[in-house]
Short mmCIF file of C-alpha atoms and ligand atoms in Angstrom, two decimals:
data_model
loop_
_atom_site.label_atom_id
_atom_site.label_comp_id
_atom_site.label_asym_id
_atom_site.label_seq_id
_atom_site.Cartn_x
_atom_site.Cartn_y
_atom_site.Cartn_z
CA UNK A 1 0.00 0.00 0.00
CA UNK A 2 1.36 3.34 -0.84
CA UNK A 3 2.55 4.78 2.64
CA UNK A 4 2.78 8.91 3.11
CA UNK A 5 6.17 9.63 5.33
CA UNK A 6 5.14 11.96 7.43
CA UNK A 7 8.19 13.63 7.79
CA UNK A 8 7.69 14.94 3.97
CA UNK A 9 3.98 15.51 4.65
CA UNK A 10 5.66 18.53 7.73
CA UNK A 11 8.04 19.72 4.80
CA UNK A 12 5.38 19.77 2.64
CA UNK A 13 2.75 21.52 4.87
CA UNK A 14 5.68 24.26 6.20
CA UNK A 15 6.22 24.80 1.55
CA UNK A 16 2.49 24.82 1.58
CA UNK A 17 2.30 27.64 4.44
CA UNK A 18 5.19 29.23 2.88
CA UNK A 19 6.71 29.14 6.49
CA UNK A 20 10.17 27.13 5.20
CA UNK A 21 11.90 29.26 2.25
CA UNK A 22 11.17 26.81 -0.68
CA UNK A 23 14.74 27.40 -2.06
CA UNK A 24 15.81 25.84 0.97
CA UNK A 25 14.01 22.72 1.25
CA UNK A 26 15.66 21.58 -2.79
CA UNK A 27 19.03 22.11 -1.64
CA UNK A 28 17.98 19.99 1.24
CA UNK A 29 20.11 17.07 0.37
CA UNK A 30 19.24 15.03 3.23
CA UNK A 31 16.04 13.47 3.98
CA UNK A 32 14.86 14.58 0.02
CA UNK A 33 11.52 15.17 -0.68
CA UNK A 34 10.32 11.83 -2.88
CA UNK A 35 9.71 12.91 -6.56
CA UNK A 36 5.60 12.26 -6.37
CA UNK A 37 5.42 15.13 -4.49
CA UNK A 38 7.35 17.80 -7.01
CA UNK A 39 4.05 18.02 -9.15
CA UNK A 40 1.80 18.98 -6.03
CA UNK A 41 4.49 21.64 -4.83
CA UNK A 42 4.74 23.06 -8.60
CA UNK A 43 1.03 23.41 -8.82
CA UNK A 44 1.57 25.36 -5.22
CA UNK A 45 4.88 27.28 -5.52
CA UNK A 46 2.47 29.21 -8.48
CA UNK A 47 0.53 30.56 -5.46
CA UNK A 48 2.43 30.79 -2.65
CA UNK A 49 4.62 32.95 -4.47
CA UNK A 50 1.50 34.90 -4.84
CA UNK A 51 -0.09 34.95 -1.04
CA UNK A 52 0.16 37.09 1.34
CA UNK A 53 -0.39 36.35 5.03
CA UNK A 54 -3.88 36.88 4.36
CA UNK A 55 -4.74 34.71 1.60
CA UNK A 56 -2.43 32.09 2.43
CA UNK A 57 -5.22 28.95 2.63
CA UNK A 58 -4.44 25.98 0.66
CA UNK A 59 -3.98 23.72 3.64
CA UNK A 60 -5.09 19.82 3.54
CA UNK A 61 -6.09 19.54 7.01
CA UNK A 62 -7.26 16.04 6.33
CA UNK A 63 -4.51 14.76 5.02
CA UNK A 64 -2.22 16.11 7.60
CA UNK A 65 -4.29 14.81 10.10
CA UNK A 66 -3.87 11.58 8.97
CA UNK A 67 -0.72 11.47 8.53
CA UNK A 68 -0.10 12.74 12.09
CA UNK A 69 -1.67 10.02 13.21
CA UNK A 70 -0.38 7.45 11.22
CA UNK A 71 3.13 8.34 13.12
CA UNK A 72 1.81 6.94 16.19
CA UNK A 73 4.17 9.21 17.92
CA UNK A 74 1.97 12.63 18.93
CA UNK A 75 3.10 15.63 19.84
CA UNK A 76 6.44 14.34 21.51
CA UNK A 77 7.40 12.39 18.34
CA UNK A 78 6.92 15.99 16.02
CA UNK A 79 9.14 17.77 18.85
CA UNK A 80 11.64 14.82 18.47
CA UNK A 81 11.52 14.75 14.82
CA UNK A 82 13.17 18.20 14.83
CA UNK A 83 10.13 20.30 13.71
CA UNK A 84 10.32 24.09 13.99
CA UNK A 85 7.07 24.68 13.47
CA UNK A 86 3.41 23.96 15.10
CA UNK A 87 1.06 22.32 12.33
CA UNK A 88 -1.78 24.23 11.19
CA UNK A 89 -4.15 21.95 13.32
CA UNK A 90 -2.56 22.97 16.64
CA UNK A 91 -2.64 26.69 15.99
CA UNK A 92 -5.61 28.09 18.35
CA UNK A 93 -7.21 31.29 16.64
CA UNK A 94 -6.50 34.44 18.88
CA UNK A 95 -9.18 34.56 22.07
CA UNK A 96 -11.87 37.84 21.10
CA UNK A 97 -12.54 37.32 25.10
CA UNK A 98 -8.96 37.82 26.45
CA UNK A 99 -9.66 41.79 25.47
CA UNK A 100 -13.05 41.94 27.44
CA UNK A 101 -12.94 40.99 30.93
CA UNK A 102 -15.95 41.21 32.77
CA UNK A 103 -16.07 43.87 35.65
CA UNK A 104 -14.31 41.55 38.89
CA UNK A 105 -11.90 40.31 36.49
CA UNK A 106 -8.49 40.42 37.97
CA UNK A 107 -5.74 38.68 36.52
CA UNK A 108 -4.02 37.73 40.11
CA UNK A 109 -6.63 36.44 41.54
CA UNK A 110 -5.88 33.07 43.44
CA UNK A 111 -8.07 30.06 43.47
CA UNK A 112 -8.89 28.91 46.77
CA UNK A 113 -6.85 26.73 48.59
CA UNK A 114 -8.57 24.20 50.88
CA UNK A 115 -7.32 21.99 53.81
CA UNK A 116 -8.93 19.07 54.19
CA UNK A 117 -7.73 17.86 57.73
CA UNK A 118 -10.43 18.42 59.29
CA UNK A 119 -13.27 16.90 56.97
CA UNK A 120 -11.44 13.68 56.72
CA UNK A 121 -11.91 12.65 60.27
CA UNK A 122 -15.81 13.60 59.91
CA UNK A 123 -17.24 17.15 59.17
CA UNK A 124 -15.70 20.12 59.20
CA UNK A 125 -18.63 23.00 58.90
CA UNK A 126 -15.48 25.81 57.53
CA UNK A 127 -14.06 23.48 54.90
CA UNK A 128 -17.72 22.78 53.65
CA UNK A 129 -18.78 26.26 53.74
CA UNK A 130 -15.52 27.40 51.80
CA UNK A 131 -15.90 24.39 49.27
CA UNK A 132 -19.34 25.47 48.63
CA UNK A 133 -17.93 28.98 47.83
CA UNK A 134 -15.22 27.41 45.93
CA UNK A 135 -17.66 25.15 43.88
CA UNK A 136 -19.83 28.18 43.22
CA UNK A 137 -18.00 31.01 42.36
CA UNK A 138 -15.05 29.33 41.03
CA UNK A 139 -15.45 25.80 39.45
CA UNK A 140 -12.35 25.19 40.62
CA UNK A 141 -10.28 24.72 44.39
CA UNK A 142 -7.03 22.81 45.42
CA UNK A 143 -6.89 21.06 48.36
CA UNK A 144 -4.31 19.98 50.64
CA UNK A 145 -4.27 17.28 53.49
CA UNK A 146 -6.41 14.99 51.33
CA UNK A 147 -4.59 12.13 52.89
CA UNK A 148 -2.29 10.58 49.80
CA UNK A 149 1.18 10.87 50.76
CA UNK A 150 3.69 12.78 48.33
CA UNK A 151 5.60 9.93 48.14
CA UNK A 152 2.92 8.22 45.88
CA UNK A 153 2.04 11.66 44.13
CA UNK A 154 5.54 12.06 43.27
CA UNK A 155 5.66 8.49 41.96
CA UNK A 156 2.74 8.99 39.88
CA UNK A 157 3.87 12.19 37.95
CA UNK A 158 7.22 10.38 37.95
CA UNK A 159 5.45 7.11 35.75
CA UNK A 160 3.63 9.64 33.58
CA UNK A 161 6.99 10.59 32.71
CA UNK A 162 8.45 7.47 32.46
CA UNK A 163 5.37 6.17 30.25
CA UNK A 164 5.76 9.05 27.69
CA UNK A 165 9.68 9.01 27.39
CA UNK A 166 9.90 5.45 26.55
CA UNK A 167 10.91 4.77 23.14
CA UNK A 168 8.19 5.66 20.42
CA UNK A 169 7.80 1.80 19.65
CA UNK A 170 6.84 1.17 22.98
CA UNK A 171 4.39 3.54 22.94
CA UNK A 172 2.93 2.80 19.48
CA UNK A 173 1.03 -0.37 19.91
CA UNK A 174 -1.29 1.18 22.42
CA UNK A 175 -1.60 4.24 20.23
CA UNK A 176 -5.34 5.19 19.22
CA UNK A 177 -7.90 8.45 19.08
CA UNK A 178 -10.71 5.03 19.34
CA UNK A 179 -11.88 5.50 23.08
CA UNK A 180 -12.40 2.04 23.29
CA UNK A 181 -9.98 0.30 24.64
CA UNK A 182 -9.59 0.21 28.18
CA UNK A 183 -5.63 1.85 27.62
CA UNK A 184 -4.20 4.00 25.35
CA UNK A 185 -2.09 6.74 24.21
CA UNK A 186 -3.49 9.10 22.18
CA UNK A 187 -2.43 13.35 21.35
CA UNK A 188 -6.05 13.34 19.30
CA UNK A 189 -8.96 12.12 21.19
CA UNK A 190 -11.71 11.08 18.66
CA UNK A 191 -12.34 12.69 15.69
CA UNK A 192 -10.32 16.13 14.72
CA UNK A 193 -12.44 18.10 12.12
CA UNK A 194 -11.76 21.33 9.97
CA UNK A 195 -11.51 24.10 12.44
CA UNK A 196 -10.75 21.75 15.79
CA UNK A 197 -8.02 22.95 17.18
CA UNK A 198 -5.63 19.68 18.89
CA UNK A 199 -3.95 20.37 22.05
CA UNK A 200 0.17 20.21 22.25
CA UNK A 201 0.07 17.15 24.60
CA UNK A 202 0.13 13.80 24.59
CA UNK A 203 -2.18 11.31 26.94
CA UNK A 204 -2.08 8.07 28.79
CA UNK A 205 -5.57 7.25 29.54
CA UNK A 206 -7.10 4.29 31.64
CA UNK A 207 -10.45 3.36 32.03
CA UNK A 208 -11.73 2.13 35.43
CA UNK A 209 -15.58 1.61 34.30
CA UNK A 210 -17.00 1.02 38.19
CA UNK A 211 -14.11 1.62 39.39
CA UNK A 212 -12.17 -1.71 38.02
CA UNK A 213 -9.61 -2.31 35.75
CA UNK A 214 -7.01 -5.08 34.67
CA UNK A 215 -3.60 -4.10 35.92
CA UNK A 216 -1.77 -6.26 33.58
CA UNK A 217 -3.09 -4.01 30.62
CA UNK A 218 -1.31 -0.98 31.89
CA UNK A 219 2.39 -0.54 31.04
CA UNK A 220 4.91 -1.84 33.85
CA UNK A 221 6.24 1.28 33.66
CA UNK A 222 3.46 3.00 35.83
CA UNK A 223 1.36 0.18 36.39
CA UNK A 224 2.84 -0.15 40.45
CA UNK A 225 2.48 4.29 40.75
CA UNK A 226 -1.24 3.95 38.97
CA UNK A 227 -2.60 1.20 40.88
CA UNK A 228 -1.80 3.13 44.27
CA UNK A 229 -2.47 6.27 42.91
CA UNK A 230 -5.84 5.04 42.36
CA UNK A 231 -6.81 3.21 45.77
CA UNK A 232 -5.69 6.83 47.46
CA UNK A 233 -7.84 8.56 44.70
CA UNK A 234 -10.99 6.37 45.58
CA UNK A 235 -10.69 7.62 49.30
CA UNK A 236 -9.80 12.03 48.09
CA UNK A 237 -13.44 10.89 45.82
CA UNK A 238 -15.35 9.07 48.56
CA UNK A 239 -13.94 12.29 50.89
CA UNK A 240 -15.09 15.09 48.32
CA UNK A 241 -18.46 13.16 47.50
CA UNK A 242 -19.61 13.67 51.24
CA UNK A 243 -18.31 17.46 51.39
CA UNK A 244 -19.86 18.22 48.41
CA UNK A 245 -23.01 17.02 49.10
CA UNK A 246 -23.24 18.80 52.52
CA UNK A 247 -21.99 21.99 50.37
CA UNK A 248 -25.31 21.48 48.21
CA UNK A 249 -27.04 21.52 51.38
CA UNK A 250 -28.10 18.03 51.73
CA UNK A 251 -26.72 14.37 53.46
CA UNK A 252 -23.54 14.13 53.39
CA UNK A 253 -24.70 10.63 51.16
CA UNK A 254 -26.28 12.12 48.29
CA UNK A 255 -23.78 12.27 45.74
CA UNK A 256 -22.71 8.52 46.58
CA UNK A 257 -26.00 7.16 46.63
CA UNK A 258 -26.70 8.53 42.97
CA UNK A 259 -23.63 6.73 42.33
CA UNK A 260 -22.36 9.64 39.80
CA UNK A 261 -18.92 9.43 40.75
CA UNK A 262 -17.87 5.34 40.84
CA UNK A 263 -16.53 5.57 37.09
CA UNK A 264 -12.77 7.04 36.61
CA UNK A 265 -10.91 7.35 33.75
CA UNK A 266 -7.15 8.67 34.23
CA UNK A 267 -5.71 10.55 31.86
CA UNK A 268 -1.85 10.73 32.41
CA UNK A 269 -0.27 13.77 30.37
CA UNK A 270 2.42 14.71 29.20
CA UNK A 271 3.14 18.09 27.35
CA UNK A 272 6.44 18.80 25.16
CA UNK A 273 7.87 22.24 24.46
CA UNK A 274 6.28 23.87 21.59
CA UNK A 275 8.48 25.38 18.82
CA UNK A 276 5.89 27.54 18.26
CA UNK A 277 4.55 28.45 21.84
CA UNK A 278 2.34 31.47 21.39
CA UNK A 279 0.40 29.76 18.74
CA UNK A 280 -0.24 26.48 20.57
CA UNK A 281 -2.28 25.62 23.31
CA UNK A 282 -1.15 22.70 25.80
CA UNK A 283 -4.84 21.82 26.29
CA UNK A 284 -6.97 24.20 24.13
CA UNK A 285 -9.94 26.00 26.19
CA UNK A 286 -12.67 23.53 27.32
CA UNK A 287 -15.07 22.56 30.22
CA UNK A 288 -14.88 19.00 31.71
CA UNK A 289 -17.83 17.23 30.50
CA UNK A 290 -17.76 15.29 33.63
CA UNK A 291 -18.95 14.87 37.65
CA UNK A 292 -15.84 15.96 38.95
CA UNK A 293 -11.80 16.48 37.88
CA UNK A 294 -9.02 15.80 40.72
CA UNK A 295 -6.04 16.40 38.67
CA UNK A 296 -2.30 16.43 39.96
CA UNK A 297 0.21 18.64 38.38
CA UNK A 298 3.61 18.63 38.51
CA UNK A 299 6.05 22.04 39.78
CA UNK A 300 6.32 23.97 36.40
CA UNK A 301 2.50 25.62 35.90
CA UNK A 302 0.56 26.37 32.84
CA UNK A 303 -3.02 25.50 33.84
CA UNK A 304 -5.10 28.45 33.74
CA UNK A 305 -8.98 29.25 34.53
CA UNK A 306 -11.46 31.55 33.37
CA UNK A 307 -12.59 33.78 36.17
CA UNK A 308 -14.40 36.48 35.79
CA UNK A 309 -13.86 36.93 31.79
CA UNK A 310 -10.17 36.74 32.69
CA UNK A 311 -7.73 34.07 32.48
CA UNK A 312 -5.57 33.57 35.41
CA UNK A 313 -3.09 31.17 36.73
CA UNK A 314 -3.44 28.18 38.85
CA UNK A 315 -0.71 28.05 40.37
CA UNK A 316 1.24 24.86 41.58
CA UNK A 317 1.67 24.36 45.14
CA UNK A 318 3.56 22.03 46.76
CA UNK A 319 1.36 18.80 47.61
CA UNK A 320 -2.10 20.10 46.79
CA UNK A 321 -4.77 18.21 44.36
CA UNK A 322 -6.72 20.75 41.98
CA UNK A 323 -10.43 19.92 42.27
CA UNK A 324 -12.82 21.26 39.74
CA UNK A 325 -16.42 20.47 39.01
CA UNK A 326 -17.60 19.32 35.79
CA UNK A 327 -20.29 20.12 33.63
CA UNK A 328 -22.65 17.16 34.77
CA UNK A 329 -22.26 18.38 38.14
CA UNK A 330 -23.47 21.84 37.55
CA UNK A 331 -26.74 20.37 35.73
CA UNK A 332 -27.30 18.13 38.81
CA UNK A 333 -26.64 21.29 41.13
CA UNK A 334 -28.58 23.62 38.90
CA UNK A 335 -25.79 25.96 38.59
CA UNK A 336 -25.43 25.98 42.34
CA UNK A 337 -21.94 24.63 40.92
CA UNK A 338 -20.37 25.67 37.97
CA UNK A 339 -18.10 24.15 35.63
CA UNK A 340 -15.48 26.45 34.53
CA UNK A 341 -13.35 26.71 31.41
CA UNK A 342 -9.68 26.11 31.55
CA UNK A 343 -6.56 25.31 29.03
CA UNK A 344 -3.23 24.97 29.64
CA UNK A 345 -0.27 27.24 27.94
CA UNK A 346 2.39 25.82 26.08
CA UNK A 347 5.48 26.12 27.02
CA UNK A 348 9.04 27.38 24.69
CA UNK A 349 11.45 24.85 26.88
CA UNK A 350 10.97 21.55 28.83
CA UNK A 351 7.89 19.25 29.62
CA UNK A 352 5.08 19.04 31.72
CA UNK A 353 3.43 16.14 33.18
CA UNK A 354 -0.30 16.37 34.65
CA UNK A 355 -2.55 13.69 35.86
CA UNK A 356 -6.21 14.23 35.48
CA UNK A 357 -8.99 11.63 36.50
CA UNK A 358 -12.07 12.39 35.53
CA UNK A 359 -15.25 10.86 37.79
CA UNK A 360 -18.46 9.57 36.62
CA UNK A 361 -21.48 7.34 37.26
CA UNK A 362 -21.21 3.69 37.06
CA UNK A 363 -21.51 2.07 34.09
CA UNK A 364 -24.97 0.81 34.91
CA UNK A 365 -25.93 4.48 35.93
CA UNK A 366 -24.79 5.97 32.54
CA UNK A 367 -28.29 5.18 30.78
CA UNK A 368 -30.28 6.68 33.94
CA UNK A 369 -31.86 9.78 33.93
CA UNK A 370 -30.47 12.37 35.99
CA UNK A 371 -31.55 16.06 36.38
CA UNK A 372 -31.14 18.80 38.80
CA UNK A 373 -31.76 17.47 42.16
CA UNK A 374 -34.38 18.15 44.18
CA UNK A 375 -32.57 20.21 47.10
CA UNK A 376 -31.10 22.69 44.45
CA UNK A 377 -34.88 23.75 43.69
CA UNK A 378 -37.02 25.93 44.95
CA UNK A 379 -39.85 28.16 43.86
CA UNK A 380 -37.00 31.16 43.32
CA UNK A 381 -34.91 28.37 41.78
CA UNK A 382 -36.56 27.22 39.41
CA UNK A 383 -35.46 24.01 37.28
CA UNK A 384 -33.17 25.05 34.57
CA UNK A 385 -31.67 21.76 33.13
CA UNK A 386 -34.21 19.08 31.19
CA UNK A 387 -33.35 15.84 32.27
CA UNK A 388 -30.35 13.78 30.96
CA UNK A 389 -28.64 10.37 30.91
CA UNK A 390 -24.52 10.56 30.91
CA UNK A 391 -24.45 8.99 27.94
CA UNK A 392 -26.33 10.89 25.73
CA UNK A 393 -24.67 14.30 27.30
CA UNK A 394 -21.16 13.46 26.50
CA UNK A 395 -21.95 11.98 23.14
CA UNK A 396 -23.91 16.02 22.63
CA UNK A 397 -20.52 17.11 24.45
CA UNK A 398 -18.04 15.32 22.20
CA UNK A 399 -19.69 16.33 18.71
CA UNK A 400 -17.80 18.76 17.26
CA UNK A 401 -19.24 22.06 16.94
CA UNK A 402 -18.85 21.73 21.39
CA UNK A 403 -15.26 21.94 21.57
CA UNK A 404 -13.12 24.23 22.07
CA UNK A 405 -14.71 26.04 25.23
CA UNK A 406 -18.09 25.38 24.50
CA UNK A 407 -19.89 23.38 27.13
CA UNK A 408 -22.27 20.75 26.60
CA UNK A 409 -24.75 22.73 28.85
CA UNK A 410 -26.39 25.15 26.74
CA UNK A 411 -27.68 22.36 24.90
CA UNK A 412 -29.75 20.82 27.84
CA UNK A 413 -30.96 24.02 29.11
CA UNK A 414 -35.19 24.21 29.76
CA UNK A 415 -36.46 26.60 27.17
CA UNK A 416 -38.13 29.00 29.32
CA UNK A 417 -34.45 29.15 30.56
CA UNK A 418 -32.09 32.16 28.81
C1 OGA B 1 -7.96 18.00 31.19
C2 OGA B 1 -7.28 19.19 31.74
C3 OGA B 1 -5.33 20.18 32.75
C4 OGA B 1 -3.90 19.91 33.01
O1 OGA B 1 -7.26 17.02 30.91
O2 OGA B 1 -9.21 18.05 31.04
O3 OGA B 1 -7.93 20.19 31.86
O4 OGA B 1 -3.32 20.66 33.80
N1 OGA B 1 -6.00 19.09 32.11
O5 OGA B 1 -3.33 18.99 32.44
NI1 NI B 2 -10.05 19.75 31.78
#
């Protein structure tokens, strides 16, 4: 079968953008372009001799799609194959919002920090009260005490690592955008259409569908750090489920008993230096579809909310988990919670490594209809979320007119609703 190197498809897209002096790349003697390709660049050079920044569009975003995936290697093989510039399907158009912030908007605000200490040996009436405030006006909190020892958070971000930086061919036969399988690696999750933007990362994901998964099926590399990353997570969830629940005002069982939360899939990331890093995003702008996100990130920053119309830092401390709510949650709490939007930056030199697990209801939950709960309603509150089952919301959530900062939510909204 004909096979497309996709080190000539870069060349070819940087002649194409008329970002690589086309003189240049024919004295190339090295690595020379295969002759099939002359005719396509002749029947280019014609009008890229003619374009101008602004009229510079011939781009086959399919095709390089494809062929980025065909490498199998993401975003750290590109950065290892030498390339000195971000492909057209990374580059994020420039944010319209970043000019208008709204009136609070202040670009040092802090996100709260919450200690835990107290609410793990029972309840703790000032940790609730500030996680409600947290969950409400920010989306997002870290919290510290949550009871897993740094030893085992520094062994997990030290396996994400370790899993990324093996050699591409270790790497490869677990490689797939399918979400299917229960591991994988993957830089493009799903489908990436015209006018997606990808993220400049690469992921590790495992799926523990109620909670279970075979340990075998995870690399050795992290298999020991995920499996007791994971039992410690379970308890931070089973912790966060009761305070959350007394922050919506109710037992501190309600969130457990709706069994929303028994579902985790761990994403373990890993984002390379951009060439490029002012027109890349690490994550591009998005909401978690999700219950809840506990994510771990490692000393070097990057992650950044929206607050207020203004995007600001979250900064890494020392031994804290990053909590944010998802979008599920803030139909359930009819916006007594809100999901917030977030991306992370990319970065001109060295890597990051993140790990994100994402909770949601158990597998036989996922075709049950859930809607905002009862205790979030009130005759000033009125309902403003139909009802939904999980599986129809992130299927809405993952089509692809909803990424990019768009949340799922809109679509789910009651119509008397604005
Ligand atoms: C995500 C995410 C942030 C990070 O994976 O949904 O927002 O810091 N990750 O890696
Ligand atoms: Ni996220």
């Amino acid at each position: 079968m004909f096979h497309f190197n996709s080190t000539y498809s870069y060349r070819l897209y940087n002649i194409l953008n008329n970002t690589t002096p086309f003189r240049d790349i024919l004295a190339s003697t090295s690595n020379p372009l295969p002759t099939f390709i002359l005719p396509l660049i002749r029947s280019s050079i014609g009008n890229s001799m003619e374009k101008t920044d602004d009229n510079n569009d011939y781009y086959d975003w399919e095709k390089e799609v494809e062929e980025f995936e065909k490498t199998k290697g993401g975003v750290k093989g590109l950065v290892d194959s030498g390339i000195t510039r971000v492909p057209r399907f990374f580059i994020s158009p420039p944010e319209p919002d970043d000019a208008n912030p709204g009136p609070h908007a202040h670009p040092d605000a802090l996100i709260p920090i919450i200690d835990l200490e107290g609410v793990r040996g029972g309840l703790d009436h000032k940790a609730v009260g500030e996680i409600r405030t947290a969950s409400r006006k920010w989306g997002f909190f870290q919290v510290v005490n949550h009871g897993i020892p740094t030893t085992v958070t520094d062994a997990m971000l030290r396996g994400t690592r370790a899993l990324h930086e093996q050699p591409k061919e270790a790497k490869q036969e677990l490689y797939t955008s399918d979400g299917a399988p229960d591991v994988r690696f993957y830089a493009i999750n799903g489908r990436l259409e015209e006018g997606d933007v990808a993220s400049w990362r690469d992921a590790f994901a495992c799926k523990f569908t109620d909670g279970e998964i075979d340990p075998e099926v995870i690399p050795p590399v992290c298999r020991d750090e995920i499996m007791k990353y994971m039992k410690h997570m379970i308890k931070v969830r089973d912790v966060l489920s009761e305070v959350l629940s007394e922050a919506l005002g109710e037992s501190k069982d309600l969130l457990g008993e709706m069994q929303c939360m028994e579902s985790e899939y761990l994403t373990c990331l890993y984002y390379p230096a951009s060439p490029e890093p002012d027109k890349s995003l690490g994550t591009v702008a998005h909401s978690d579809p999700t219950v809840l996100t506990v994510l771990l990130q490692d000393s070097t920053g990057g992650l950044q909310i929206k607050h207020d119309g203004c995007w600001i830092d979250v900064p890494p401390v020392p031994g804290a988990l990053i909590v944010n709510i998802g979008d599920f949650l803030q139909l359930m709490s009819n916006d007594k919670f809100m999901s917030v939007e977030h991306r992370v930056m990319s970065r001109s030199k060295g890597s990051r490594v993140s790990v994100a697990c994402f909770f949601f209801p158990r597998g036989q939950q996922m075709a049950n209809i859930y809607a905002p709960i009862k205790q979030a309603i009130s005759p000033n509150n009125p309902p403003i979320y139909k009802q939904v089952n999980y599986i129809d919301f992130v299927t809405h959530y993952q089509k692809r007119n909803l990424r990019g900062g768009h949340s799922a939510l809109a679509n789910y909204k009651l119509d008397n609703i604005n």
